[in-house]
Tab-separated table of C-alpha atoms in Angstrom:
chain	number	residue	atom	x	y	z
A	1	UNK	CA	75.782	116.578	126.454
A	2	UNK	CA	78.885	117.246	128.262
A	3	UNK	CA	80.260	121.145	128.179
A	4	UNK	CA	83.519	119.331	126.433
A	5	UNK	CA	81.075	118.025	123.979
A	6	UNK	CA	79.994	121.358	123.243
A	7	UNK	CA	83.309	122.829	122.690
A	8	UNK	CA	84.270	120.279	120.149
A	9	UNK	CA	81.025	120.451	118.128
A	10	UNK	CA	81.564	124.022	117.851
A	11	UNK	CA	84.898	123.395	116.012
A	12	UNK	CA	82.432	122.439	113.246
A	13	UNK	CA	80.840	125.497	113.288
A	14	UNK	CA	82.808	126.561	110.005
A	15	UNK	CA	81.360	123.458	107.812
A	16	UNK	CA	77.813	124.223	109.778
A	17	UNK	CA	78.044	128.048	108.278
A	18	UNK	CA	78.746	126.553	104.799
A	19	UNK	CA	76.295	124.159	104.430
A	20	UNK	CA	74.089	127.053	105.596
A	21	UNK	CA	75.010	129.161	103.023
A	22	UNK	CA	74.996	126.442	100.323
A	23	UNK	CA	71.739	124.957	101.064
A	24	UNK	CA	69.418	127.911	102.583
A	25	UNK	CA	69.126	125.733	105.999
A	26	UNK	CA	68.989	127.477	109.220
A	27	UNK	CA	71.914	126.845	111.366
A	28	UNK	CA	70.170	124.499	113.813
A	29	UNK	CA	68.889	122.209	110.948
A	30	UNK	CA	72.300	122.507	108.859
A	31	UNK	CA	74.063	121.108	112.236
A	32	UNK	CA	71.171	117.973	112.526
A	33	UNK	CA	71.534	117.261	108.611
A	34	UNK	CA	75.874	117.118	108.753
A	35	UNK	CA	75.106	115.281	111.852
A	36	UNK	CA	72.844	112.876	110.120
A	37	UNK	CA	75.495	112.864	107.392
A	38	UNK	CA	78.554	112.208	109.694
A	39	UNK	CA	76.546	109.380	111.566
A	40	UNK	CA	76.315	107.561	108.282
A	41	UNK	CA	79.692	107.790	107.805
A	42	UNK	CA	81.105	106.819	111.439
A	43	UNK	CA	78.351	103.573	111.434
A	44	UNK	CA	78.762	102.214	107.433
A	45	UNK	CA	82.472	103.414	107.128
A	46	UNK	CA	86.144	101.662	107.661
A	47	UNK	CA	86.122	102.165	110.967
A	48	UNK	CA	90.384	102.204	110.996
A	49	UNK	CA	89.643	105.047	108.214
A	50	UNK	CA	86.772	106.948	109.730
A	51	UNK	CA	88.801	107.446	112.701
A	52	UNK	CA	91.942	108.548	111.127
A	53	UNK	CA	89.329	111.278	108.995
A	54	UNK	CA	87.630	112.519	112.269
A	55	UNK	CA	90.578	113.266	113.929
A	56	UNK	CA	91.335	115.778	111.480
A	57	UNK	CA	87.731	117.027	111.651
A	58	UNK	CA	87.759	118.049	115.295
A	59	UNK	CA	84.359	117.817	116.374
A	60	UNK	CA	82.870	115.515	113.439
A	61	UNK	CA	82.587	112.318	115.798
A	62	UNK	CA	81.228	114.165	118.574
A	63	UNK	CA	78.267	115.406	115.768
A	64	UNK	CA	77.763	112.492	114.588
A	65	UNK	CA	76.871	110.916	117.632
A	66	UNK	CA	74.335	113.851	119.051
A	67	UNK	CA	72.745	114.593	116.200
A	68	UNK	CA	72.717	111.396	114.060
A	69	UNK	CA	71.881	109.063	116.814
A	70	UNK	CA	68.239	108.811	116.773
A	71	UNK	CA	68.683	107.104	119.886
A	72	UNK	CA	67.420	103.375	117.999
A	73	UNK	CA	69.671	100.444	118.942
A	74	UNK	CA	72.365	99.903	116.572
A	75	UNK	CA	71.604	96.430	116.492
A	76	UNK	CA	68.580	94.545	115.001
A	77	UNK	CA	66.473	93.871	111.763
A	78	UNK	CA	68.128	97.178	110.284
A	79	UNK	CA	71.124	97.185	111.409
A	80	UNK	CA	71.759	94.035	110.140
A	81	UNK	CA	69.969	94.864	106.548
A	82	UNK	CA	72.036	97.952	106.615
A	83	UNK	CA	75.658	95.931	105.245
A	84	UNK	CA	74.707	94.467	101.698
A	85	UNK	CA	71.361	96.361	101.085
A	86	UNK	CA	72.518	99.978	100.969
A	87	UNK	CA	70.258	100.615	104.324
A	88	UNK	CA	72.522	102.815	105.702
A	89	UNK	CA	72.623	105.247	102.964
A	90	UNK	CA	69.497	105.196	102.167
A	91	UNK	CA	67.838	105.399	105.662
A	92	UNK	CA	70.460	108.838	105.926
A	93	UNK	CA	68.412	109.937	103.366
A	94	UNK	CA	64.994	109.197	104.821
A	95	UNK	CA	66.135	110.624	108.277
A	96	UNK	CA	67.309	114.179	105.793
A	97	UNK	CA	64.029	114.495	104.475
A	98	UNK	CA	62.278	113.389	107.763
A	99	UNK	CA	64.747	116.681	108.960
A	100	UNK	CA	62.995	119.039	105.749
A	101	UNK	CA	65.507	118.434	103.736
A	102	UNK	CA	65.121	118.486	100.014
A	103	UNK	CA	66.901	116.272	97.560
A	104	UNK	CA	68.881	119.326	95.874
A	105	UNK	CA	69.645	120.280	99.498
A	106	UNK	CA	70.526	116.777	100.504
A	107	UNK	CA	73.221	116.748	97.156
A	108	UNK	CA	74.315	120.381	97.780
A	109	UNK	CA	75.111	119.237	101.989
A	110	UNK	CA	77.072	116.098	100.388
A	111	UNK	CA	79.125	118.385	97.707
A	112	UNK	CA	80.024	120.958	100.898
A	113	UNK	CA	80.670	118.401	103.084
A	114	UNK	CA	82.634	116.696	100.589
A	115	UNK	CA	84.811	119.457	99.619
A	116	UNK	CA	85.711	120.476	103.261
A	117	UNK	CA	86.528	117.003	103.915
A	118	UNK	CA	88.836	116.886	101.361
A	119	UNK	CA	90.653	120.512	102.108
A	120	UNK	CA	91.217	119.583	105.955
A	121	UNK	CA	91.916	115.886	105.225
A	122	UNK	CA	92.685	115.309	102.022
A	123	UNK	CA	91.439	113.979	98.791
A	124	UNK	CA	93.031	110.314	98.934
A	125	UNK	CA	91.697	109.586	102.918
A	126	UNK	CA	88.236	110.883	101.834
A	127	UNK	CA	88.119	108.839	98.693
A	128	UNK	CA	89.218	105.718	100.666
A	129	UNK	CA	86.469	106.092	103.437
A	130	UNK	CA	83.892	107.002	100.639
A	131	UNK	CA	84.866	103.827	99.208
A	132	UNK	CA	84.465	101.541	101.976
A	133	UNK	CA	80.524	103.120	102.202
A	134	UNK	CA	78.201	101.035	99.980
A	135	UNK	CA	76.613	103.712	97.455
A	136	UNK	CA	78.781	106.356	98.303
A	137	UNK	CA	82.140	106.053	96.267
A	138	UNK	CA	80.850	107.412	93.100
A	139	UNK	CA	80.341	110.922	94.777
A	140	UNK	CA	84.138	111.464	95.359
């Protein structure tokens, strides 16, 4: 990972401390599970929308790609099972409690992540890329 990288991951730092807090994580495993998180959202998402929320996220694509990669091809049997078949959130949630994750601790990191989404981007952008991820839009 590049030292630029670094920098801009650290701008999520703030979310990374709250999802700490809210969930009882260590930092190192609350920055893998919003990674994890913010993968899911920059692979299954409107891509036009995803991009427009990251910017104002500095840092969030940058995350997603270090730590939600798990380095698997994007392409494939799953990738392509992923569109109709709700793969993509539901192999988030294997790779969260793969991580140690919890389910209350997989909710609570969705609610924080959520909610600081919606105060640095606002409510109707993260609505509209919640919407365009199969199994997500009744969270919002």
């Amino acid at each position: 990972m590049t030292n630029q990288n670094t920098q801009r991951i650290e701008k999520m730092e703030e979310l990374i401390a709250r999802i700490s807090a809210g969930t009882g994580l260590d930092a190192a495993k609350a920055e893998k599970a919003l990674g994890i998180m913010l993968n899911l959202v920059k692979t299954q998402g409107d891509q036009t929308k995803v991009a427009e929320l990251f910017d104002k996220l500095p840092g969030a694509a940058e995350l997603a790609i270090a730590q939600g990669s798990d380095g698997a091809s994007k392409t494939g049997l799953l990738g392509m099972l992923a569109g109709g078949m709700m793969g993509g959130p539901l192999a988030a949630v294997s790779k969260l409690t793969a991580a140690g994750l919890s389910m209350d601790q997989i909710k609570q990191l969705g609610t924080i992540t959520l909610a600081y989404a919606k105060e640095k981007a606002g409510p109707d952008l993260v609505k509209q890329v919640a919407g365009s991820i199969p199994g997500i839009s009744g969270y919002v």
